[in-house]
PDB file of N, CA and C in Angstrom:
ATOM      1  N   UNK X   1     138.397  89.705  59.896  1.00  0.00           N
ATOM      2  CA  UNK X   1     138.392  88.534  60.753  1.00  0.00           C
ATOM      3  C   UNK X   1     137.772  88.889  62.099  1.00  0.00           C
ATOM      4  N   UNK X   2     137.198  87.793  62.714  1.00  0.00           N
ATOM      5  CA  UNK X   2     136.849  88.133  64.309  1.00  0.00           C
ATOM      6  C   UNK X   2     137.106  86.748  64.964  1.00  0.00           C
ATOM      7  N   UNK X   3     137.208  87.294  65.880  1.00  0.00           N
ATOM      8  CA  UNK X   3     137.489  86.353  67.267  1.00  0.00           C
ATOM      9  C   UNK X   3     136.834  86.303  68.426  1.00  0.00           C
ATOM     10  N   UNK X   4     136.210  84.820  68.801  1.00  0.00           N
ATOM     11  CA  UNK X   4     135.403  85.483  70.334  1.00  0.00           C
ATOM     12  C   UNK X   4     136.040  84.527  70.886  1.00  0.00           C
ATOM     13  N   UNK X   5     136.090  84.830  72.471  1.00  0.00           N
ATOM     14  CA  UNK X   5     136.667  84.233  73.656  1.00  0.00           C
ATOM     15  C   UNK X   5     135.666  84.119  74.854  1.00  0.00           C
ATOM     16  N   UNK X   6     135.174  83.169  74.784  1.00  0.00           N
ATOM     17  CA  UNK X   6     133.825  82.852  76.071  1.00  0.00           C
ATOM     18  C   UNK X   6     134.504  82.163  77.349  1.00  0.00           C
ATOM     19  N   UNK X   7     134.424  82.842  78.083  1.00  0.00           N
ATOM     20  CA  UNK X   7     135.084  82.437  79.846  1.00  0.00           C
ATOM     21  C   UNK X   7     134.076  81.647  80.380  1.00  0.00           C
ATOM     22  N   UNK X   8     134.032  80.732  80.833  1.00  0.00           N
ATOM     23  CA  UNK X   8     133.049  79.706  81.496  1.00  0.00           C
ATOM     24  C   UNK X   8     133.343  80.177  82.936  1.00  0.00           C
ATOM     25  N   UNK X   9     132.234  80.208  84.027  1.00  0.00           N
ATOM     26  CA  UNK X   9     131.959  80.140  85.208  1.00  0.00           C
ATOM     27  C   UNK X   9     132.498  81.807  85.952  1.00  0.00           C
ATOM     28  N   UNK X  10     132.626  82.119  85.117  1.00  0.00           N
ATOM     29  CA  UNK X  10     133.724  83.930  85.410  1.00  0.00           C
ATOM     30  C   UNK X  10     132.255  84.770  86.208  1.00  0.00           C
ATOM     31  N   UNK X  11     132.555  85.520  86.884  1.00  0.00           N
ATOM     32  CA  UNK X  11     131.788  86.260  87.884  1.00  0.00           C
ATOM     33  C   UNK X  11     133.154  87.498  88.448  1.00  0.00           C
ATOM     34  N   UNK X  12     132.103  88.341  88.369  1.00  0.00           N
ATOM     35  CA  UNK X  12     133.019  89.962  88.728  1.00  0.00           C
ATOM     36  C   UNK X  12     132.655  89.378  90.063  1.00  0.00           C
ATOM     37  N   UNK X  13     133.351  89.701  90.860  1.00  0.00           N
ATOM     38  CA  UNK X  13     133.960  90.004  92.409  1.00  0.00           C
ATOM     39  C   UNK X  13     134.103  91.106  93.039  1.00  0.00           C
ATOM     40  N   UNK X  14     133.089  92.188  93.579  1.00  0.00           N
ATOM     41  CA  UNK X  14     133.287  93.435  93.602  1.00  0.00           C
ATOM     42  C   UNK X  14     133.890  93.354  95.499  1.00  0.00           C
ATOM     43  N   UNK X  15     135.215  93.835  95.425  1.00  0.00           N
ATOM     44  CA  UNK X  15     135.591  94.222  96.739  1.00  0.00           C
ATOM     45  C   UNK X  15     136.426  95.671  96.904  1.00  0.00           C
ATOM     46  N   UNK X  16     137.017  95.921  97.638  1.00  0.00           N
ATOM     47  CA  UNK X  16     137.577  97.011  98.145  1.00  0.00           C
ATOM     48  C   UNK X  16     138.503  97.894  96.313  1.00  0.00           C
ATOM     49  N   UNK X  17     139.393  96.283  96.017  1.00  0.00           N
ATOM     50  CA  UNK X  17     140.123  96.759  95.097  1.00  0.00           C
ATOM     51  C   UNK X  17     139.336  96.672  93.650  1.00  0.00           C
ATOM     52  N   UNK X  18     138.271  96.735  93.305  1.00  0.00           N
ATOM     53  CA  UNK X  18     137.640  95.887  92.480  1.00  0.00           C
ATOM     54  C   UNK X  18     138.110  97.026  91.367  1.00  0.00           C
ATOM     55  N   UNK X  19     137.890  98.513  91.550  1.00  0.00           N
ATOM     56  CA  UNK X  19     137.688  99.660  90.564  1.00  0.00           C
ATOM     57  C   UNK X  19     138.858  99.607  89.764  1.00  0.00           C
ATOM     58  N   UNK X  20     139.937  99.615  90.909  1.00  0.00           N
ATOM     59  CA  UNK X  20     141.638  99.671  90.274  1.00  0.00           C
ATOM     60  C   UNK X  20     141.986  98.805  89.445  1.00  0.00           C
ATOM     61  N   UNK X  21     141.792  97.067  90.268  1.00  0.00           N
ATOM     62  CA  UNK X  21     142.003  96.573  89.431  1.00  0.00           C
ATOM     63  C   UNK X  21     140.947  96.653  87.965  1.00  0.00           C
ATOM     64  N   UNK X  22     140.020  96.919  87.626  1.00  0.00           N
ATOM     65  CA  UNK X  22     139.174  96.621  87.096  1.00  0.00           C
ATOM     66  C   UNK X  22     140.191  98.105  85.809  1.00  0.00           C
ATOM     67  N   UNK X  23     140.135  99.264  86.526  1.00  0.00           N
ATOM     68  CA  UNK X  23     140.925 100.739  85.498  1.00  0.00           C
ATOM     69  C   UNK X  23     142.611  99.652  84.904  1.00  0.00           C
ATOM     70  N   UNK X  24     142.740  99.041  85.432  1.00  0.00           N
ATOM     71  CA  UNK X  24     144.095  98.487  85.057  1.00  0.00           C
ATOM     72  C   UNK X  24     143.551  97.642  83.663  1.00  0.00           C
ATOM     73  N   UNK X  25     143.206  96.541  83.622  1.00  0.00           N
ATOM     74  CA  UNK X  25     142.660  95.926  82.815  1.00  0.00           C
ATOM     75  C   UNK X  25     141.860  96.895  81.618  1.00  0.00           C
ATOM     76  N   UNK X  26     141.345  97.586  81.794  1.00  0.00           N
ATOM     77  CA  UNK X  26     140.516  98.471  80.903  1.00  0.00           C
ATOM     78  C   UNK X  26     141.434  99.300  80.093  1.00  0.00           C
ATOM     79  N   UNK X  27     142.081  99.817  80.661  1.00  0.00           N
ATOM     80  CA  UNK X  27     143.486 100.733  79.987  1.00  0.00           C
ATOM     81  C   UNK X  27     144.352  99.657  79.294  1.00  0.00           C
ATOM     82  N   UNK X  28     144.421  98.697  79.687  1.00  0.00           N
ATOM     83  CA  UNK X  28     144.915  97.671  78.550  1.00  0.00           C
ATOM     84  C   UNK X  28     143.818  97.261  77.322  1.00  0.00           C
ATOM     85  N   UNK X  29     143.200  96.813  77.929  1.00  0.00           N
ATOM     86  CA  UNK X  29     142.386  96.172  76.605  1.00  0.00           C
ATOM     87  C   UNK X  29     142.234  98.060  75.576  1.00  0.00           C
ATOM     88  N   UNK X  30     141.753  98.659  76.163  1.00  0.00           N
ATOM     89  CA  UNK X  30     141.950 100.321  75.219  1.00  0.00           C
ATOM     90  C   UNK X  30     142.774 100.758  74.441  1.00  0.00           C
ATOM     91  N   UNK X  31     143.823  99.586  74.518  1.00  0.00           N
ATOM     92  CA  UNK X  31     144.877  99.924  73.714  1.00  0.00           C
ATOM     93  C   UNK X  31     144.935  99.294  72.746  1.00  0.00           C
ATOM     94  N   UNK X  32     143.884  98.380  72.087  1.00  0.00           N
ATOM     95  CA  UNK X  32     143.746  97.477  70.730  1.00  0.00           C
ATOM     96  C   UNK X  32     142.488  98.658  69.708  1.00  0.00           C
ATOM     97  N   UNK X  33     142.552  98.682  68.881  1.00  0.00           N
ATOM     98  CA  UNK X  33     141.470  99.382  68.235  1.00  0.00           C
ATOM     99  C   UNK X  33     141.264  98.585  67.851  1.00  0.00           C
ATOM    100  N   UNK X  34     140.694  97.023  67.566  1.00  0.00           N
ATOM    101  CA  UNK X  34     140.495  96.543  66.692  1.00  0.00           C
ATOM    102  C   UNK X  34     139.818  94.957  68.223  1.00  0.00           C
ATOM    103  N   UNK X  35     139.292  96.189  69.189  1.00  0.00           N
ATOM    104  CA  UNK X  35     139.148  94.848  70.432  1.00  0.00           C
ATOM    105  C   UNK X  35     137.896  95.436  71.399  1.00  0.00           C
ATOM    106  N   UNK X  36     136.899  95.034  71.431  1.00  0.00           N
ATOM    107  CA  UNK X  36     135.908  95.779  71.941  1.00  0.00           C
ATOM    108  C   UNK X  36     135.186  94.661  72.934  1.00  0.00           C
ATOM    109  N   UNK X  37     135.524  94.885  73.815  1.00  0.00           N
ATOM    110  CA  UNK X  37     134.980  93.915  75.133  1.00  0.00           C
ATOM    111  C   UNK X  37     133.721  93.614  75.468  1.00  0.00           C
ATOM    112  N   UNK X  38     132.810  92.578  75.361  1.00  0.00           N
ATOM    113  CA  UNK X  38     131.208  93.064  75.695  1.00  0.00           C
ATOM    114  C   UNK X  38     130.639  91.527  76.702  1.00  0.00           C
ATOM    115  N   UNK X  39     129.898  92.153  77.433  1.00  0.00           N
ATOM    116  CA  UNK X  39     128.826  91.098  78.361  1.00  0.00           C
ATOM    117  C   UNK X  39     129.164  91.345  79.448  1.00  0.00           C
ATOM    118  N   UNK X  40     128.872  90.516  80.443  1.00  0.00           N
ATOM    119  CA  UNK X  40     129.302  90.276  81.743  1.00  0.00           C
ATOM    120  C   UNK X  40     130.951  89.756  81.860  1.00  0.00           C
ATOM    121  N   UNK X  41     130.925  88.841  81.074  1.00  0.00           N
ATOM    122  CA  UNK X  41     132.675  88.834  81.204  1.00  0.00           C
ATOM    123  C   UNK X  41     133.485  89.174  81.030  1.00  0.00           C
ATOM    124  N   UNK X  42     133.237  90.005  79.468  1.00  0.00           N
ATOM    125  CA  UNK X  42     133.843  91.013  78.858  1.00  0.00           C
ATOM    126  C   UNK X  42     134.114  92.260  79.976  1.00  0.00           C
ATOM    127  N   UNK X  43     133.318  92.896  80.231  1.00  0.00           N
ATOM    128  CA  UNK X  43     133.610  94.126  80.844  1.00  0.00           C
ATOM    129  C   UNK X  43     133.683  93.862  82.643  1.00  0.00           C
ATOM    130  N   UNK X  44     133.575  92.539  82.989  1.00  0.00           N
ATOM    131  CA  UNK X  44     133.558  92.237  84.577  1.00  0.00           C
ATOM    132  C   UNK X  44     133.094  93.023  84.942  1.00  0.00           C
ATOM    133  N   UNK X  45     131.109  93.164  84.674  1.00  0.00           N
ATOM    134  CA  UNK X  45     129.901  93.548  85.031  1.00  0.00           C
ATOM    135  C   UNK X  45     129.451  92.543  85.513  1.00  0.00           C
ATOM    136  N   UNK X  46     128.749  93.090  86.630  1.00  0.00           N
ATOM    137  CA  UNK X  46     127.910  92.014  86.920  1.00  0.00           C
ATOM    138  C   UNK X  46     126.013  92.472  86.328  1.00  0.00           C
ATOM    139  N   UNK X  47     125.836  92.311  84.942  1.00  0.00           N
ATOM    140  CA  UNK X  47     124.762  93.167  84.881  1.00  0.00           C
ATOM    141  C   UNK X  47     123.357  92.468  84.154  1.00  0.00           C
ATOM    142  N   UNK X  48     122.399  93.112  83.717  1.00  0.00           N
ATOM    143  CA  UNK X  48     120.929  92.154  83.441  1.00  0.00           C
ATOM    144  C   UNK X  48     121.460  92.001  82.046  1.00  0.00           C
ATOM    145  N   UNK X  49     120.548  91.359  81.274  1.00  0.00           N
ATOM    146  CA  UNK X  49     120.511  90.985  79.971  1.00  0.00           C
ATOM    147  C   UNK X  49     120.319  92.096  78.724  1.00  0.00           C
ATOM    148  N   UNK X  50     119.370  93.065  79.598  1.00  0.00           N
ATOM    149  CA  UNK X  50     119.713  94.575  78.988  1.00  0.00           C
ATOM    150  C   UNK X  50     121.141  94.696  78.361  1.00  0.00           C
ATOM    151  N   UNK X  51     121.382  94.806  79.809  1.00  0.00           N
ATOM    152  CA  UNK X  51     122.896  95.652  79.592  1.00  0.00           C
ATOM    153  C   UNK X  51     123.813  94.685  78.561  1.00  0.00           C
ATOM    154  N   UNK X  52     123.764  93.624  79.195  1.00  0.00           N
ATOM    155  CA  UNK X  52     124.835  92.413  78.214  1.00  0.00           C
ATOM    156  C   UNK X  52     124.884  92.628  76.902  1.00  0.00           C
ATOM    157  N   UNK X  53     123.382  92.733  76.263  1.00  0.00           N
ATOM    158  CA  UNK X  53     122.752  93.357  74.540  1.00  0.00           C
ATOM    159  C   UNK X  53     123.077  94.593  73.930  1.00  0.00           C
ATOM    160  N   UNK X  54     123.093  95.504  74.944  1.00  0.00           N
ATOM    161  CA  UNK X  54     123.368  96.475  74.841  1.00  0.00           C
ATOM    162  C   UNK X  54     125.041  97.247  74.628  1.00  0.00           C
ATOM    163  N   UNK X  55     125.753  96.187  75.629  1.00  0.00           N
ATOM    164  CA  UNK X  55     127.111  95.948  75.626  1.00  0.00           C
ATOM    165  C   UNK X  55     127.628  95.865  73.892  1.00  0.00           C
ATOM    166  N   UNK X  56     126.806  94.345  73.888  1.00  0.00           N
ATOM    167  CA  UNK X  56     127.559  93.899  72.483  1.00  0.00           C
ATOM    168  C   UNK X  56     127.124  94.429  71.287  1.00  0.00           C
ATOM    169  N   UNK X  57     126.107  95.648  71.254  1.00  0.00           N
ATOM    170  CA  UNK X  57     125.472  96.209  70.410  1.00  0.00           C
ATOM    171  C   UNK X  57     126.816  97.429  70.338  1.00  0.00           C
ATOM    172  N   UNK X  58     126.781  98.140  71.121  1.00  0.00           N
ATOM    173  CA  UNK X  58     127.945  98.936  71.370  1.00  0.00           C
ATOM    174  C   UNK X  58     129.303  98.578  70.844  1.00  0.00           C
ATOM    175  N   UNK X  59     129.481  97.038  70.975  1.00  0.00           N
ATOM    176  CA  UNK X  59     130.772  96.549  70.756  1.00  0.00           C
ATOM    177  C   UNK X  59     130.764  96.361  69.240  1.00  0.00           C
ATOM    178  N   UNK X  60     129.830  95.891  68.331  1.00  0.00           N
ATOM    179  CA  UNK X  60     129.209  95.976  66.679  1.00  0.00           C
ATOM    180  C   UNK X  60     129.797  97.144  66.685  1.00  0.00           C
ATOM    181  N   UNK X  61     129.225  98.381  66.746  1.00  0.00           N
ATOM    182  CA  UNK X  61     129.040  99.847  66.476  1.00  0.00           C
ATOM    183  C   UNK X  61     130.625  99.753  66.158  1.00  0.00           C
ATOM    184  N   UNK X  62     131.283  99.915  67.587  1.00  0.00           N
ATOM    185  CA  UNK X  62     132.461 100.530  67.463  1.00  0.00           C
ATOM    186  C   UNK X  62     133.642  99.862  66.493  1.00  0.00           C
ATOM    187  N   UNK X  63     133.318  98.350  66.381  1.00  0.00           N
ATOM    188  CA  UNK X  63     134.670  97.506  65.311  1.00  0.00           C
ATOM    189  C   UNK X  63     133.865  98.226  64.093  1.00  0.00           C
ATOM    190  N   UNK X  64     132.830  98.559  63.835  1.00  0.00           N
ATOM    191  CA  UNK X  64     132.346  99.092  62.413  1.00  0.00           C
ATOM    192  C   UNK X  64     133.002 100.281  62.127  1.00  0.00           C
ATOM    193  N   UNK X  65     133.199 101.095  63.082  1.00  0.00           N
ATOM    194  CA  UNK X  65     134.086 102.141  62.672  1.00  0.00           C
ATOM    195  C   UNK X  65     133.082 103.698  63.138  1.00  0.00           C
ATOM    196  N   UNK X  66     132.122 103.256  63.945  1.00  0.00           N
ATOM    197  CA  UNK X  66     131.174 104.351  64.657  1.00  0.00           C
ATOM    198  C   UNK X  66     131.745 105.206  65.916  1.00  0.00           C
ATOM    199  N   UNK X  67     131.987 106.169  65.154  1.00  0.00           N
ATOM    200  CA  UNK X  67     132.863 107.062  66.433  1.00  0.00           C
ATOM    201  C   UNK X  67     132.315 107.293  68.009  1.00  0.00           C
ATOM    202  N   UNK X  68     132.993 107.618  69.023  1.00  0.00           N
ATOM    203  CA  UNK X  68     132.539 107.839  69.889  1.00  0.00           C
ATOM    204  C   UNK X  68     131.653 106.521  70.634  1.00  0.00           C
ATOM    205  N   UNK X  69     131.537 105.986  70.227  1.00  0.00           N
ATOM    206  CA  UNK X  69     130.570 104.394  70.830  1.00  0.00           C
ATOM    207  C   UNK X  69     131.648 103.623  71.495  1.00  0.00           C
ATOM    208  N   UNK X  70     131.129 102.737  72.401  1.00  0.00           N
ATOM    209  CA  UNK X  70     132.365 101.818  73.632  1.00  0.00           C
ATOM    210  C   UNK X  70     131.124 101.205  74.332  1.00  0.00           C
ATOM    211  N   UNK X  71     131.649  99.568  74.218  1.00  0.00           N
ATOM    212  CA  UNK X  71     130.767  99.042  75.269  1.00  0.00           C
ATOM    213  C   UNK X  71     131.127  99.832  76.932  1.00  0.00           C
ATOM    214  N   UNK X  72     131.909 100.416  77.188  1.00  0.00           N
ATOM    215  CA  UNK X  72     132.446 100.431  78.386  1.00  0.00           C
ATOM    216  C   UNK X  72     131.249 101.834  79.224  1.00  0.00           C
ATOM    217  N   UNK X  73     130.547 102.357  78.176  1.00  0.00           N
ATOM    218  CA  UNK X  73     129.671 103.540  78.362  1.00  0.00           C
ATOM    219  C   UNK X  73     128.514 103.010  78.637  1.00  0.00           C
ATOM    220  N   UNK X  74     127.939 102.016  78.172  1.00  0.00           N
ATOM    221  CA  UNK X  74     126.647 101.547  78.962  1.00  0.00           C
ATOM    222  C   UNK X  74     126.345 101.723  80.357  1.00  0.00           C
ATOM    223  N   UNK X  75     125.422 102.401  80.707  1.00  0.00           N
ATOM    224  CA  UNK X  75     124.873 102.992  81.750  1.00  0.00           C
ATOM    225  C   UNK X  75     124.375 101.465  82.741  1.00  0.00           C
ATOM    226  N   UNK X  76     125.309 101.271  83.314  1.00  0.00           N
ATOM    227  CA  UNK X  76     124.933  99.852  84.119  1.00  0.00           C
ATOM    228  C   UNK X  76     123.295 100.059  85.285  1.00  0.00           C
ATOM    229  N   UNK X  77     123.565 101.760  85.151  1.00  0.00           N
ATOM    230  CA  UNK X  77     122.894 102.194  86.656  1.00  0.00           C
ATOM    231  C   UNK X  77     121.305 102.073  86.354  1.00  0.00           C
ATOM    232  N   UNK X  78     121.154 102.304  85.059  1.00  0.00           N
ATOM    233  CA  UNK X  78     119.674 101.884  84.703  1.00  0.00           C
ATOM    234  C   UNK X  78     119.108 100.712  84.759  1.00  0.00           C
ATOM    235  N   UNK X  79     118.097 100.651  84.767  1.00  0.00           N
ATOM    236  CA  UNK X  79     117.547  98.958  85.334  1.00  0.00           C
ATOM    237  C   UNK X  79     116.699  98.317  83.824  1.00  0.00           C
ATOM    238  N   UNK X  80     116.388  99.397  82.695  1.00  0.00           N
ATOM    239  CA  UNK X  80     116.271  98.505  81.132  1.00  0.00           C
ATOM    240  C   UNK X  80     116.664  99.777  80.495  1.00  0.00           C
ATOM    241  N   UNK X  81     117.369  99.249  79.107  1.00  0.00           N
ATOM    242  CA  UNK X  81     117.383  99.849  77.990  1.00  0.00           C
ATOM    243  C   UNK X  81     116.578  99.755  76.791  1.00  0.00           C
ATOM    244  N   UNK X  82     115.645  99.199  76.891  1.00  0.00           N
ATOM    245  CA  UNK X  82     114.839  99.411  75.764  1.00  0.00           C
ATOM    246  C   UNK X  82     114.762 100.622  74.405  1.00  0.00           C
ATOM    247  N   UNK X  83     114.541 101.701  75.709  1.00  0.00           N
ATOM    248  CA  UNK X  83     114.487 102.941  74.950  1.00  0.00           C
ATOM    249  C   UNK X  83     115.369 103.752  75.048  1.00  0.00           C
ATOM    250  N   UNK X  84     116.746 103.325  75.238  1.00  0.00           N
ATOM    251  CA  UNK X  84     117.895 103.898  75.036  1.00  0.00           C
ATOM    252  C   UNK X  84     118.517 104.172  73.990  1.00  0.00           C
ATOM    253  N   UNK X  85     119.114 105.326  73.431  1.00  0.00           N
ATOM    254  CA  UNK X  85     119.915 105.391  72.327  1.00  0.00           C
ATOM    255  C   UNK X  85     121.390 105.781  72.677  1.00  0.00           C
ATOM    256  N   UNK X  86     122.556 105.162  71.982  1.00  0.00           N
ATOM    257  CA  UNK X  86     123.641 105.277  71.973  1.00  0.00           C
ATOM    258  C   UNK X  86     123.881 106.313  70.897  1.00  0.00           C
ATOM    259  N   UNK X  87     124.900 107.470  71.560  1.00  0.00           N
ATOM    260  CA  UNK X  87     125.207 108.504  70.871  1.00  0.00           C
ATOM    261  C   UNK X  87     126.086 107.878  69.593  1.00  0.00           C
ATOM    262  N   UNK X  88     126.142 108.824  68.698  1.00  0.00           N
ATOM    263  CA  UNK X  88     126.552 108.493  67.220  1.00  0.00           C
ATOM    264  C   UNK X  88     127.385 109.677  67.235  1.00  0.00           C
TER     265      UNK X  88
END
């Protein structure tokens, strides 16, 4: 089975507390194996369309059962992934 949950109008908010709160939330959702967070809303990124694809490509991988893969590893800091490969 799958389930998606689309947040309308949601935007990350980066301020002072943004990291903490942001490690709080993350350590929860980490605790489903069977729950893999992806996009801009998913991971409260604020990031290009790269990354968003790349996110939910990551997020495939890992409900498939591909070790070591996590949307949460996408390299936000790069500006395209085209020619990126996700470790296996």
């Amino acid at each position: 089975d799958g389930h998606v949950i689309r947040q309308r109008n949601a935007y990350p908010v980066y301020d002072e507390a943004y990291r903490g709160h942001l490690d709080v939330v993350r350590h929860y959702l980490d605790s489903f194996r069977n729950l893999s967070p992806a996009g801009r809303s998913g991971l409260h990124r604020y990031n290009n369309q790269d990354h968003a694809m790349l996110t939910g490509m990551a997020a495939v991988d890992y409900l498939g059962g591909v070790p070591n893969v996590s949307a949460w590893d996408v390299d936000i800091d790069r500006s395209y992934h085209e020619d990126q490969v996700l470790a296996t």
